Each structure stands twice: as structure tokens, then as C-alpha cells.
Tab-separated table of C-alpha atoms in Angstrom:
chain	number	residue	atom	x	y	z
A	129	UNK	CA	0.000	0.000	0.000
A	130	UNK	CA	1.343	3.038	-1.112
A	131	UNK	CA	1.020	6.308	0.317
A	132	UNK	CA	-1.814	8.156	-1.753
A	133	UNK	CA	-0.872	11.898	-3.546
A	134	UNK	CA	-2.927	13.951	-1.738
A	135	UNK	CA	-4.352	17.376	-3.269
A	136	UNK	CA	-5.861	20.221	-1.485
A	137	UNK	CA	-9.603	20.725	-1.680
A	138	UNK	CA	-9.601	23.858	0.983
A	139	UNK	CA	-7.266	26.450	2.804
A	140	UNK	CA	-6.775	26.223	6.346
A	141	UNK	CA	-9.517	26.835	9.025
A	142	UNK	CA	-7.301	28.363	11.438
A	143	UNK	CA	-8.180	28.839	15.197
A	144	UNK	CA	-6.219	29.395	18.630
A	145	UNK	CA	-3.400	26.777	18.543
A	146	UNK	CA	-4.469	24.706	15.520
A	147	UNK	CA	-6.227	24.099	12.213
A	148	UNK	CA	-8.149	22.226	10.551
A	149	UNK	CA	-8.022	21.132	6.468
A	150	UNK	CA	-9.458	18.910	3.720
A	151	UNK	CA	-7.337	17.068	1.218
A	152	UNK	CA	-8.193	14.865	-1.558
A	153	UNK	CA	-6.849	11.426	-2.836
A	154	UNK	CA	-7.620	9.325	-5.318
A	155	UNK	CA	-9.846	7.435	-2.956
A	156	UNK	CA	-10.619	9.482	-0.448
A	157	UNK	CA	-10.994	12.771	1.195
A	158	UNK	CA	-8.854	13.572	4.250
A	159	UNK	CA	-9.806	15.556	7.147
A	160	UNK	CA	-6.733	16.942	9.046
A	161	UNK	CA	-7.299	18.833	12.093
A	162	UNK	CA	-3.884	20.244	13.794
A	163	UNK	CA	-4.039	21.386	17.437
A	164	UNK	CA	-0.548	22.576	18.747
A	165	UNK	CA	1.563	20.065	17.919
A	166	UNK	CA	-0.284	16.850	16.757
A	167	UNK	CA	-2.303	16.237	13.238
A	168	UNK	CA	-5.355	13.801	13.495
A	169	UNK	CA	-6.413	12.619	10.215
A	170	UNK	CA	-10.140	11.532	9.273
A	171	UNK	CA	-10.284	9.800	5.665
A	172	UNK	CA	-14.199	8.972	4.103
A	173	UNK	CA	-14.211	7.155	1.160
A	174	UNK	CA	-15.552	8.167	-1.969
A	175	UNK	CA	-17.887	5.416	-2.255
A	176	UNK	CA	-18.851	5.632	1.042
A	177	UNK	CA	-20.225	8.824	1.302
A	178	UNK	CA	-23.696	9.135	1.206
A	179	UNK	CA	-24.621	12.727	1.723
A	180	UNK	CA	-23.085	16.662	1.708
A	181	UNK	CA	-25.454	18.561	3.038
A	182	UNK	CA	-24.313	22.477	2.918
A	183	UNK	CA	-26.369	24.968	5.350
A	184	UNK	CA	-26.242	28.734	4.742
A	185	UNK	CA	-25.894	30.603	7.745
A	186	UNK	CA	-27.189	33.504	8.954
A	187	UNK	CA	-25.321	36.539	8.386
A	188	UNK	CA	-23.614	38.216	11.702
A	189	UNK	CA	-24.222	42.146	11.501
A	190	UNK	CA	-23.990	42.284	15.417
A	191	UNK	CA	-20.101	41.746	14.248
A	192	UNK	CA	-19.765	44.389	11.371
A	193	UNK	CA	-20.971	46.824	13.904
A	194	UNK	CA	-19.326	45.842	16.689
A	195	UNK	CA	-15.916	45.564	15.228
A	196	UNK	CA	-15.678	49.036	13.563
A	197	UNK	CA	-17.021	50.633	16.970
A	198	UNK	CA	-14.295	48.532	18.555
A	199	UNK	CA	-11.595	49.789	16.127
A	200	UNK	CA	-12.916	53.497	16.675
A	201	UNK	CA	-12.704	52.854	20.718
A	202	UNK	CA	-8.709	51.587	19.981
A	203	UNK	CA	-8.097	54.682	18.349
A	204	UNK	CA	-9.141	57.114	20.814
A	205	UNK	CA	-7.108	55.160	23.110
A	206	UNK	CA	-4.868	55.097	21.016
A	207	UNK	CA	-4.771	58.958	20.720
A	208	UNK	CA	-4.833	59.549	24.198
A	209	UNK	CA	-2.550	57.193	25.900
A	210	UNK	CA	0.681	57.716	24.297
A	211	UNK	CA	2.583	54.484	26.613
A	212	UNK	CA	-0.136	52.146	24.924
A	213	UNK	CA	-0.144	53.654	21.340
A	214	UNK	CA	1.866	50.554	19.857
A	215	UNK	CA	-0.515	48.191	21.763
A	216	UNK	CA	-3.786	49.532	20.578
A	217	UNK	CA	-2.413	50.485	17.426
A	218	UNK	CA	-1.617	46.695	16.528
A	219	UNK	CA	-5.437	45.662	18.751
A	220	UNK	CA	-7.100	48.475	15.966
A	221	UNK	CA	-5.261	47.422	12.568
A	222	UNK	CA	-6.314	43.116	13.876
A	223	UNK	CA	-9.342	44.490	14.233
A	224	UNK	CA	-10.087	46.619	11.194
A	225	UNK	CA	-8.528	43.558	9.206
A	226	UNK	CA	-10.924	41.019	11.078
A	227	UNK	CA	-14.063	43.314	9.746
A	228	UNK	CA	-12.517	43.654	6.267
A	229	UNK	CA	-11.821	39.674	5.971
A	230	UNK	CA	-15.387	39.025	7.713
A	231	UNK	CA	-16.709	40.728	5.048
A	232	UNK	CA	-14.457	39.765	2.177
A	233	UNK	CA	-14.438	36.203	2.647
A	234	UNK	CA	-18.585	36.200	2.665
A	235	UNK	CA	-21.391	33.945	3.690
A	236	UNK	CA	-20.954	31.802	6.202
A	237	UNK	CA	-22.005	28.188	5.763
A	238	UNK	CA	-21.648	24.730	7.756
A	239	UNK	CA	-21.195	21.935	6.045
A	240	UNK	CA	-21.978	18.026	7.428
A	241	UNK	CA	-21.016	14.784	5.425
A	242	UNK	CA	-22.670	11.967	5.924
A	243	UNK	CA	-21.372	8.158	5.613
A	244	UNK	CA	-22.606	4.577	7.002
A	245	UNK	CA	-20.696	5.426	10.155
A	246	UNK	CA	-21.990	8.658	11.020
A	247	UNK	CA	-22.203	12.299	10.632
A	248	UNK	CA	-19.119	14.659	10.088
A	249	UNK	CA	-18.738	18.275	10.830
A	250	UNK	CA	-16.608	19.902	7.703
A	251	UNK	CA	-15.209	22.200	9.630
A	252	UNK	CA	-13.062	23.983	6.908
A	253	UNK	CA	-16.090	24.320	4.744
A	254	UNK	CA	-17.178	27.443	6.800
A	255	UNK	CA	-17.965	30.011	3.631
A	256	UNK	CA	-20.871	29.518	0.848
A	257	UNK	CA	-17.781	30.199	-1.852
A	258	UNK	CA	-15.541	27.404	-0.331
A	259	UNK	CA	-18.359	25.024	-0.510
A	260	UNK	CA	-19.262	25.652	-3.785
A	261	UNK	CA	-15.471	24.935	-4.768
A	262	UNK	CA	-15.450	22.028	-3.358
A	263	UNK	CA	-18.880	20.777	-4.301
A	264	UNK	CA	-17.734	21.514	-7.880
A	265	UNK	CA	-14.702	19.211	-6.893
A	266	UNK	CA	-16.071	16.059	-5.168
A	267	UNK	CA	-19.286	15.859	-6.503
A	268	UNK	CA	-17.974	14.346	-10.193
A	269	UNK	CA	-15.754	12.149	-8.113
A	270	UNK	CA	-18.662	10.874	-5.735
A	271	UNK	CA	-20.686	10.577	-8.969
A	272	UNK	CA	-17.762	8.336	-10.814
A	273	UNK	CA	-17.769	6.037	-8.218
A	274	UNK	CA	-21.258	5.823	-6.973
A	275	UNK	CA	-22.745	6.333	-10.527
A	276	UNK	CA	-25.169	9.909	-11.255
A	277	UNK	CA	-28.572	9.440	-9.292
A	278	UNK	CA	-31.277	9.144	-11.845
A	279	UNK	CA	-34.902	10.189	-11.717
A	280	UNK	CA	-36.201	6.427	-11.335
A	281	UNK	CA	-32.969	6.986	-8.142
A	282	UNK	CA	-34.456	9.424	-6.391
A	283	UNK	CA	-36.439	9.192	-3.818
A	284	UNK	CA	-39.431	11.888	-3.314
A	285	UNK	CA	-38.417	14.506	-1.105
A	286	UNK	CA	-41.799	13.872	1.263
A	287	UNK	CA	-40.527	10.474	1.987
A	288	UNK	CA	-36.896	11.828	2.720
A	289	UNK	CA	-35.680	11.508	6.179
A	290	UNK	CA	-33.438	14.124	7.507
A	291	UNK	CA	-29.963	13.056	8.617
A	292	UNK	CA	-29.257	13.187	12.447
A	293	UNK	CA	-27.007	16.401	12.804
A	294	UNK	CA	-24.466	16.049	15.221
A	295	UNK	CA	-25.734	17.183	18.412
A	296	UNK	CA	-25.067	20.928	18.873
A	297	UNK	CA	-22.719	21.937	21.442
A	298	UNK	CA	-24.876	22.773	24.448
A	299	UNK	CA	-25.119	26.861	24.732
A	300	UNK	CA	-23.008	27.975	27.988
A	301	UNK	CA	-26.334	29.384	30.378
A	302	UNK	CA	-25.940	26.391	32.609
A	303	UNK	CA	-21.842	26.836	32.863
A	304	UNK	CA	-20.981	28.952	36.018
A	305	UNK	CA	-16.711	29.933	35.482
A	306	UNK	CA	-17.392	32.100	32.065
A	307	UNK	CA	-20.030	34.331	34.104
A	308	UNK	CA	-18.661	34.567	37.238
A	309	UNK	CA	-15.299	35.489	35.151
A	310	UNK	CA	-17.094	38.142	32.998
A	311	UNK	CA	-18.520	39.407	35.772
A	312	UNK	CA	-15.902	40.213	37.820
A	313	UNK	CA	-13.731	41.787	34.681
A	314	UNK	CA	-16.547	44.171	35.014
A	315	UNK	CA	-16.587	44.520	38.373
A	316	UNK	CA	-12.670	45.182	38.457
A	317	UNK	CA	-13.381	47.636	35.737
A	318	UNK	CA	-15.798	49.238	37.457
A	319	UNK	CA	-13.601	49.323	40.840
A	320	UNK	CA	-10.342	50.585	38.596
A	321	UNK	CA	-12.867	53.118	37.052
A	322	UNK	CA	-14.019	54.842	40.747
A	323	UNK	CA	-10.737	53.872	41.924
A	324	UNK	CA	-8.762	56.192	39.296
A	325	UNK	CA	-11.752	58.710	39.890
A	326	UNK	CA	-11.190	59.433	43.486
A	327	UNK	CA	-14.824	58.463	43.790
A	328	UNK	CA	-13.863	55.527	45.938
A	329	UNK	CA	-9.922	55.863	47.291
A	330	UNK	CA	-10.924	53.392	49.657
A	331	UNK	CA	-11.338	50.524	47.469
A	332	UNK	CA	-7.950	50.284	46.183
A	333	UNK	CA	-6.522	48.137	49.024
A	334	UNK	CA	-9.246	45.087	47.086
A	335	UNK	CA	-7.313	45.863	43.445
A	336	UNK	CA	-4.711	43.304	44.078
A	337	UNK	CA	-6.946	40.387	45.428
A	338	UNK	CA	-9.959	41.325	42.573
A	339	UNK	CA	-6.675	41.574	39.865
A	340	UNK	CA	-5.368	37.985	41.474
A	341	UNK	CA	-8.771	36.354	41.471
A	342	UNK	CA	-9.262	37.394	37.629
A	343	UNK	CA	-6.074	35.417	37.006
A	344	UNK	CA	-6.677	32.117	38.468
A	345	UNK	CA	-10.145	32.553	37.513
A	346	UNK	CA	-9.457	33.157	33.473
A	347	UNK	CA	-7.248	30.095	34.135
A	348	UNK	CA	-9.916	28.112	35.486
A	349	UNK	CA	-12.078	29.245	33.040
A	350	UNK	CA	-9.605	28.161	29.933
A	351	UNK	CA	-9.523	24.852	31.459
A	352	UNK	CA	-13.072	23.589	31.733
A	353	UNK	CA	-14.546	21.555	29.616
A	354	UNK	CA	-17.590	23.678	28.606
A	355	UNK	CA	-15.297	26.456	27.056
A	356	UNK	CA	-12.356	23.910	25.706
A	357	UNK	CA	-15.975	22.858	22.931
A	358	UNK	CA	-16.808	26.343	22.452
A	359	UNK	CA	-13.608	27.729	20.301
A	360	UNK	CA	-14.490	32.156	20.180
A	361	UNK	CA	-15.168	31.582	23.920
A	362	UNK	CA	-11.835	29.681	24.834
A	363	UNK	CA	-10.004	32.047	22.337
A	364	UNK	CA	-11.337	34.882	24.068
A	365	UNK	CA	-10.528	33.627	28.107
A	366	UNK	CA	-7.065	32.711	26.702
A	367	UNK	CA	-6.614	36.577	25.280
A	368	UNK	CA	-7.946	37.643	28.876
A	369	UNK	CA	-5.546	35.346	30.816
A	370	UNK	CA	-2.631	36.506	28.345
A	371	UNK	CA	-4.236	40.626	28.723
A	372	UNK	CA	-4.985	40.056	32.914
A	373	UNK	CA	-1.024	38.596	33.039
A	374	UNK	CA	0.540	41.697	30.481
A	375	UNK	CA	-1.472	44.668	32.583
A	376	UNK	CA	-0.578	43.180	36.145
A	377	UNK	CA	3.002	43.099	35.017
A	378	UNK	CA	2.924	46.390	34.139
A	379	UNK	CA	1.435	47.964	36.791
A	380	UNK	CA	2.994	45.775	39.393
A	381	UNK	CA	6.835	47.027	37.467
A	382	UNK	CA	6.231	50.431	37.398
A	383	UNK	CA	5.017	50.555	40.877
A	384	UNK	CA	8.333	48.550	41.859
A	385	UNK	CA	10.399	51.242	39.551
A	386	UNK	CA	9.106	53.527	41.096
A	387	UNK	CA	9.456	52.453	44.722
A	388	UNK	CA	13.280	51.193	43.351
A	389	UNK	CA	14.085	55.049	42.162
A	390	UNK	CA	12.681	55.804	45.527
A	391	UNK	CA	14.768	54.090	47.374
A	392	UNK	CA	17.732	54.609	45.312
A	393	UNK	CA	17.393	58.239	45.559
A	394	UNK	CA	17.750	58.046	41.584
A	395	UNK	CA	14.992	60.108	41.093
A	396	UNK	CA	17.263	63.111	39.444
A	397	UNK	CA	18.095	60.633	36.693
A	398	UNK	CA	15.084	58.681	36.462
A	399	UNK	CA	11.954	60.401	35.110
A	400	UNK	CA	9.825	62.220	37.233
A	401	UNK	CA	7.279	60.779	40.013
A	402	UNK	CA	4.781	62.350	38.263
A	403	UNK	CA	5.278	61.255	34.451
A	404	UNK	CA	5.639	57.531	35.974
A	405	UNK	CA	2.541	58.085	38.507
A	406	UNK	CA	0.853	59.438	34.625
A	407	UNK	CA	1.991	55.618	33.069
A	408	UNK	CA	0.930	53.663	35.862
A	409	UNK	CA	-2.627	56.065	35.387
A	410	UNK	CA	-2.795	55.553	31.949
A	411	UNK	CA	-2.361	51.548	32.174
A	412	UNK	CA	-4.852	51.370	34.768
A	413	UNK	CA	-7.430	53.275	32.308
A	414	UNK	CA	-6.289	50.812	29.186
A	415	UNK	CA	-7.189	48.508	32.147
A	416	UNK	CA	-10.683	49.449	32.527
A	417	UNK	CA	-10.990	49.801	28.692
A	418	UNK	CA	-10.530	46.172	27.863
A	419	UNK	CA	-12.037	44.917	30.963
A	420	UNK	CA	-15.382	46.659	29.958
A	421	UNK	CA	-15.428	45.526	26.447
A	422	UNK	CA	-14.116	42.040	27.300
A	423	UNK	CA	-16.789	41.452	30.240
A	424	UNK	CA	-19.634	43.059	27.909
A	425	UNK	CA	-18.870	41.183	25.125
A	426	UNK	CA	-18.206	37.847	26.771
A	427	UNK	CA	-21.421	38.005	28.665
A	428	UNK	CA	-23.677	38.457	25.475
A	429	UNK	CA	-21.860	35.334	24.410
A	430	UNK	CA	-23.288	33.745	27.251
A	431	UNK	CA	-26.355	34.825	26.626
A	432	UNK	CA	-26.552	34.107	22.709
A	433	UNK	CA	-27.630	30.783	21.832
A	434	UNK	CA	-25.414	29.158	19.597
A	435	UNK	CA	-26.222	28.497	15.790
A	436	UNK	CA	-26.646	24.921	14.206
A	437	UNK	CA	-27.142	23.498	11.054
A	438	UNK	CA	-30.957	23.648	11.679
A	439	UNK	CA	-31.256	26.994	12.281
A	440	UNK	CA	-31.354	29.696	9.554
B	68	UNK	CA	-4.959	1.960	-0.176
B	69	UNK	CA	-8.371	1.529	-1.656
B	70	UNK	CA	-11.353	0.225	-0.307
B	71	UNK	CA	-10.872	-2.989	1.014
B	72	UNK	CA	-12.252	-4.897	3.526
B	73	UNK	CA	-10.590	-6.015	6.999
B	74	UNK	CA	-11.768	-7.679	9.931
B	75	UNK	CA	-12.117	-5.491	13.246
B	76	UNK	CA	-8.823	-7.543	15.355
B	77	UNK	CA	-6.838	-6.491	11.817
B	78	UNK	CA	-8.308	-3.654	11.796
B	79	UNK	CA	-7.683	-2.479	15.512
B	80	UNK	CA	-4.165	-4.094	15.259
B	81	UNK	CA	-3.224	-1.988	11.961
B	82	UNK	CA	-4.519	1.036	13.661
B	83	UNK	CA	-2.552	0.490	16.749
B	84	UNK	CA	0.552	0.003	14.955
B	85	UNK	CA	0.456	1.452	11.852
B	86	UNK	CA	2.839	-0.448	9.350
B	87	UNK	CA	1.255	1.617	6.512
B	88	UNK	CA	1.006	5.421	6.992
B	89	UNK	CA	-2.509	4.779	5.714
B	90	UNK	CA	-3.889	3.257	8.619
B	91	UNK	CA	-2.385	6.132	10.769
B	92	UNK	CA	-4.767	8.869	12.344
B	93	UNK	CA	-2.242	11.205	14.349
B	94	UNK	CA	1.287	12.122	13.701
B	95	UNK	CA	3.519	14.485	16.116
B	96	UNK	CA	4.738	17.565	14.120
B	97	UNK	CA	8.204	17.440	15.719
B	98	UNK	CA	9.309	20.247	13.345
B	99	UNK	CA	7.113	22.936	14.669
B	100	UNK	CA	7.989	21.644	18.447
B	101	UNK	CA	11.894	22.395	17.620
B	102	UNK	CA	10.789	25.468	15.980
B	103	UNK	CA	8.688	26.536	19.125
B	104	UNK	CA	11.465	25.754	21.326
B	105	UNK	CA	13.766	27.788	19.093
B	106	UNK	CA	11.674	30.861	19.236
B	107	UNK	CA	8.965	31.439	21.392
B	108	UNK	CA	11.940	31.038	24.667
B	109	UNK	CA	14.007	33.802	22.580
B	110	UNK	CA	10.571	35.835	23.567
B	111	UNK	CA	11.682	36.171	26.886
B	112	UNK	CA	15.555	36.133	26.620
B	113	UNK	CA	16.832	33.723	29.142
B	114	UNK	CA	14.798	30.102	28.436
B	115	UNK	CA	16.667	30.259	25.464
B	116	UNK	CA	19.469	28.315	27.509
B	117	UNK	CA	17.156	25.654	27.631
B	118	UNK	CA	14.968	26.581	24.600
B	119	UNK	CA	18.029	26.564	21.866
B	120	UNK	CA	19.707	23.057	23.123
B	121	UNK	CA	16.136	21.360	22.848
B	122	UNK	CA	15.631	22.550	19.446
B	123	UNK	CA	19.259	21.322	17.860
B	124	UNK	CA	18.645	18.045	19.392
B	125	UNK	CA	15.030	17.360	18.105
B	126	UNK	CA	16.179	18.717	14.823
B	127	UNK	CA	18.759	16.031	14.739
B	128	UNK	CA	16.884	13.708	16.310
B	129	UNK	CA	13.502	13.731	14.298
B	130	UNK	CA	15.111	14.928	10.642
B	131	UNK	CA	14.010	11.679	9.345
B	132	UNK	CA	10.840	11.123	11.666
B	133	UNK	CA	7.915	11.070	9.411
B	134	UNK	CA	6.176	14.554	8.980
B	135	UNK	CA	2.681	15.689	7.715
B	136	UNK	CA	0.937	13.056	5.716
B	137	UNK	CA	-0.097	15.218	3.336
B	138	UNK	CA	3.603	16.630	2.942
B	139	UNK	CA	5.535	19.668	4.115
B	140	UNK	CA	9.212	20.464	3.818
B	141	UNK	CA	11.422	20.607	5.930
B	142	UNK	CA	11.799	24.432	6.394
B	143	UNK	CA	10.876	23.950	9.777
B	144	UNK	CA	13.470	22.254	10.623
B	145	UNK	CA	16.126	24.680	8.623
B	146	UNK	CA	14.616	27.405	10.623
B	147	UNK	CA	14.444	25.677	13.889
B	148	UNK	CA	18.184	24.796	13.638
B	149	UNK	CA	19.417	28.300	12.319
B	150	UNK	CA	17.811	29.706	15.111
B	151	UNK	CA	19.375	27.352	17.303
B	152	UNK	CA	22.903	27.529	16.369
B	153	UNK	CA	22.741	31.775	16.426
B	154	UNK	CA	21.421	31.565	19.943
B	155	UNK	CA	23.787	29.127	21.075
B	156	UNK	CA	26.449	31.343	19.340
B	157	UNK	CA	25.185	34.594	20.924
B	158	UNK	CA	25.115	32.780	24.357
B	159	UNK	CA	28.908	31.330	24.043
B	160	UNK	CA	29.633	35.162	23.168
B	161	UNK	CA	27.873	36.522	26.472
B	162	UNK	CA	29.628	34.240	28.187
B	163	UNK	CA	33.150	34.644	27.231
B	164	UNK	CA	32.550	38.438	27.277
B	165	UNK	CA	31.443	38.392	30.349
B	166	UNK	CA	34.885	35.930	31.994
B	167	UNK	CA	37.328	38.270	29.756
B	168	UNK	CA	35.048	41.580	31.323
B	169	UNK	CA	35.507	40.085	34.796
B	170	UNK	CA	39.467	38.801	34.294
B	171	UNK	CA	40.229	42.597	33.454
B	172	UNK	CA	38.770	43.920	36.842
């Protein structure tokens, strides 16, 4: 047995750590999905494969108007935090491109093959354009083997069954860590916010514990099982963690510069108390930023019932 | 391979260990590890003491190791082991600077 020449039938589906592809062989199509460092391959047989079924979904204008809003937000940041220009600078141009590509790339689809064995998600089959592509490809080849359906063939669609779908992932109302984690970005957000704003001086002695607990928490989150099967979710606790990690460096190194100068009587050399006091001000308002727009946006996640084939 | 029929102990036994890349449904990417442990230690300067050795051995180790089944080159591995090799270089050099630096005082 030789090793078959394999040709590729789509570009890669990429997502946080891996990707997932199709390939086709003489015999066969291949399903590779990559996660860090380890491909699993799927092969269905030509002959085997008894359905394609190819679902438009809904388009997603929550996202075209979120995104540019988004990008607007980075750039008044942007504008008015000079430390953080590079950071939102590169958060505005990922996000412009994101709304460009969303847009470019258009409809979304899902895509489900059947066989004898079961139902499979096509995962890299994700836009209407890609799955007319590679219906155009595999359909003659499916026909070739199989032989074209012909009208005495086909069955009346009344007395078609539908396929089982693969069960949808369940929705994430009944998973506690991604609320209580949302939540409490927005509650540190809002405790940063009246913190900064001398409304409330006294809470700042709870920053550190709130900051901690949004650590292990994001952590916690990343780990369970409910968000590891729901991949925008688990990218977007992994960004927190890697955000939460960044801005608590920050702070916590400036505040140690600045005790360091202190204490080194460097202060001459060093820059002034008052342009570091401004940084450490300025990261704890980038703080509040992304905590606000990450908490906001991950709780309508929570709330928004995920699509599935079904549903249109 | 074409479609052929097996029982389920041949089956389960050709799966388990694969003579023919065919029956095989996971393969490690040891290229991108090497790479990985070439670069993303470099990120934070001082791993790479650990990070550059790693990645000259599984480049050496693995070159022949089978890679994607549906084929890649080994740039990878080119990369992995340039990077390697500079920041083993660069380390040797921080080193020796640093004893001829101190044997002056």
C-alpha cells in the first residue's frame, strides 16, 4: 500500500493553537485537524459517502458593527494614551482587518457529510464560496464512483428523512466559570474606574486580590470543559488570561520602579514621580478599557444561543 | 490503499501500529515543536538556555521522523536549527565576554 498523492480541496480553518483542512486522494478525502503540535487525520471514502449537506448561515451584523465601533474605541485610546499607542495600534489594525476579511471572505455556511458510520462536521467548509469549490470538486468524483442518481434513483423529497445532525454543542447558560469570570472583569473595571476617579480611594486596598482572582479565575475558566468545545469563547478567556497577566506586570513594574528610584534616591536621573505616577494612570485606564469591552462582550456570548445546522 | 475490507482484530491491530502510513490517524509535528522551542523562549531572553539546546537536538533527532501526511518540507526544521545555532552562538559570546570583562577587573 502506497502512500496516496494527496491534493488540497480547501485552505486552512485556522483557530487558537491549531487548524483544521481537507485534502483529496484518489480514494478518499482527508480531514486533518492540527491542534498545537499533533495532526489527526479523518479519511471517508468516496464510495462511502452518502450525503453533503451544505447549510447557509445567517449573516452576523452584530459583528460588522461591533468591530468598527471597537476599532474606533482603539483609536481614541490610542490617541490619548501615548505608553499604549503601539498596543492599541496593533489591537485596531487586527481588528479593522478582522471586519474587512469578515466581510471579504462572505457567507458563512456549515457543512456536514454523511457516511454509514456517522455524521461529520466539515469544519473547513465554513464560507458559501468554499463550498461551492469544493462541491464543484467532489461531486464528479462521488458521482464516478457511486454512478449519477437518476430520476427512477431518487427518492421523493416527502418520503426523505433528515440526517441526524451532530448534536449541537450545548449553549453555555448552565456553565458557572465564564459568568462569574465576565462578571468580575466588570466589576474590576468598574472598581479601577471609581478607583482612578477618586470616587472611591478606599477601594484600592481590594485591586490586588480582585486583579489575582481574575487570574486564576481566566485560568480556570480556559480549562473547563464547557469552554475547551466552544472555540471564540476559549479564544477569548485565553486573550484575557494573556491581557490580565501583560497589565498586572505592568502595573505591578512600574510601581516597583518607582518604589526602586525611591529608594535609590535616583529620582534626578530617572523620570519624574509624576510622568511615571501618569503611566501607571494611563495603564490602569487601558485597564478598565478592555475589561469593559471584554466582560460586555463575553457576557452576550453567554447569553446568545449558539447556531446549528438547523437553524437559519 | 483503496477500499478494502478487513476484519475489526486487523483492523484495531493496523490502527494500533500502523505499518502503513494509511492506517495512521495522528502524527507528532516534531518540526514545529523544535521550531517553538527555538523561538517562542528567545521571547523572553533567558529560556533560550534551555529553549536553543532542545531545538538542535530534536532537529537532529527527528530529521528523518515522518512529517505531515499530506507533505511539508522541511523548512521547519532549517529554521528551527538556524535559530538554534545563532542563539547558542550569541550565548557562548555573552559568556566569554562576560569571563574576559571580569578577568580585566
Amino acid at each position: 500500500m502506497t502512500s496516496p498523492h494527496y491534493q488540497r480541496l480547501t485552505r486552512k480553518r485556522r483557530s487558537m493553537g491549531g487548524h483544521t483542512q481537507l485534502w483529496l486522494a484518489p480514494s478518499h478525502l482527508l480531514l486533518v485537524s492540527s491542534a498545537f503540535f499533533v495532526e489527526r487525520y479523518q479519511r471517508f471514502f468516496l464510495s462511502q459517502i452518502q450525503s453533503i449537506t451544505v447549510t447557509r448561515l445567517p449573516r452576523r451584523p452584530w459583528l460588522q458593527i461591533l468591530l468598527p465601533v471597537l476599532g474606533a474605541a482603539c483609536l481614541v485610546l490610542l490617541w490619548h494614551l501615548p505608553l499604549w499607542r503601539w498596543f492599541f495600534g496593533i489591537i485596531d489594525a487586527i481588528v479593522l482587518a478582522w471586519s474587512a476579511i469578515d466581510l471579504l471572505k462572505g457567507p458563512e455556511c456549515r457543512c456536514v457529510l454523511q457516511t454509514a458510520t456517522g455524521v461529520h462536521d466539515l469544519r473547513p467548509v465554513s464560507r458559501m464560496r468554499t463550498a461551492r469549490r469544493f462541491l464543484e470538486r467532489v461531486v464528479p468524483l462521488i458521482e464516478e464512483r457511486q454512478g449519477t442518481l437518476t430520476a427512477e434513483d431518487s427518492i421523493p423529497a416527502t418520503a426523505l428523512v433528515p440526517p441526524p445532525l451532530p448534536q449541537p454543542r450545548a449553549g453555555l447558560r448552565g456553565a458557572a466559570l465564564p459568568w462569574f469570570l465576565f462578571s468580575l472583569l466588570l466589576l474590576n473595571a468598574l472598581v479601577s474606574g471609581l478607583v482612578l476617579g477618586n470616587v472611591w480611594a478606599q477601594g484600592l486596598p481590594l485591586l490586588p486580590e480582585l486583579l489575582f482572582g481574575e487570574v486564576v479565575l481566566a485560568a480556570a475558566t480556559g480549562l473547563s470543559r464547557d469552554v475547551r468545545s466552544h472555540p471564540m469563547l476559549r479564544n477569548m478567556v485565553l486573550l484575557i488570561l494573556l491581557l490580565s497577566v501583560v497589565d498586572i506586570s505592568t502595573t505591578t513594574g512600574l510601581i516597583v520602579i518607582r518604589r526602586y528610584l525611591a529608594l535609590m534616591k535616583l529620582r534626578e536621573a530617572a523620570p519624574s514621580e509624576g510622568s511615571l505616577w501618569l503611566s501607571t494612570a494611563q495603564t490602569a485606564i487601558a485597564g478598565v478599557a478592555w475589561r469593559t469591552v471584554a466582560g460586555t462582550l463575553g457576557l452576550l456570548s453567554c447569553l446568545r444561543p449558539r447556531r446549528t445546522a438547523g437553524q437559519l | 490503499m483503496d477500499e478494502g475490507t478487513l476484519c475489526p482484530n486487523c483492523l484495531e491491530s493496523a490502527v494500533r501500529k500502523p505499518q502503513d502510513q494509511f492506517f495512521e490517524n495522528r502524527r507528532v509535528m516534531y518540526d514545529s515543536i523544535a521550531l517553538a522551542a527555538a523561538t517562542w523562549p528567545a521571547l523572553l531572553i533567558s529560556p533560550v538556555i534551555i529553549g536553543a539546546p532542545v531545538a538542535l537536538y530534536l532537529t537532529i533527532r527527528h530529521w528523518r521522523s515522518p512529517r505531515s501526511l499530506v507533505g511539508r518540507s522541511r523548512i521547519r526544521f532549517y529554521l528551527a536549527a538556524l535559530f538554534a545555532i545563532t542563539e547558542i552562538v550569541l550565548i557562548a559570546l555573552v559568556i566569554v565576554v562576560s569571563i574576559v570583562a571580569g578577568s580585566r577587573k
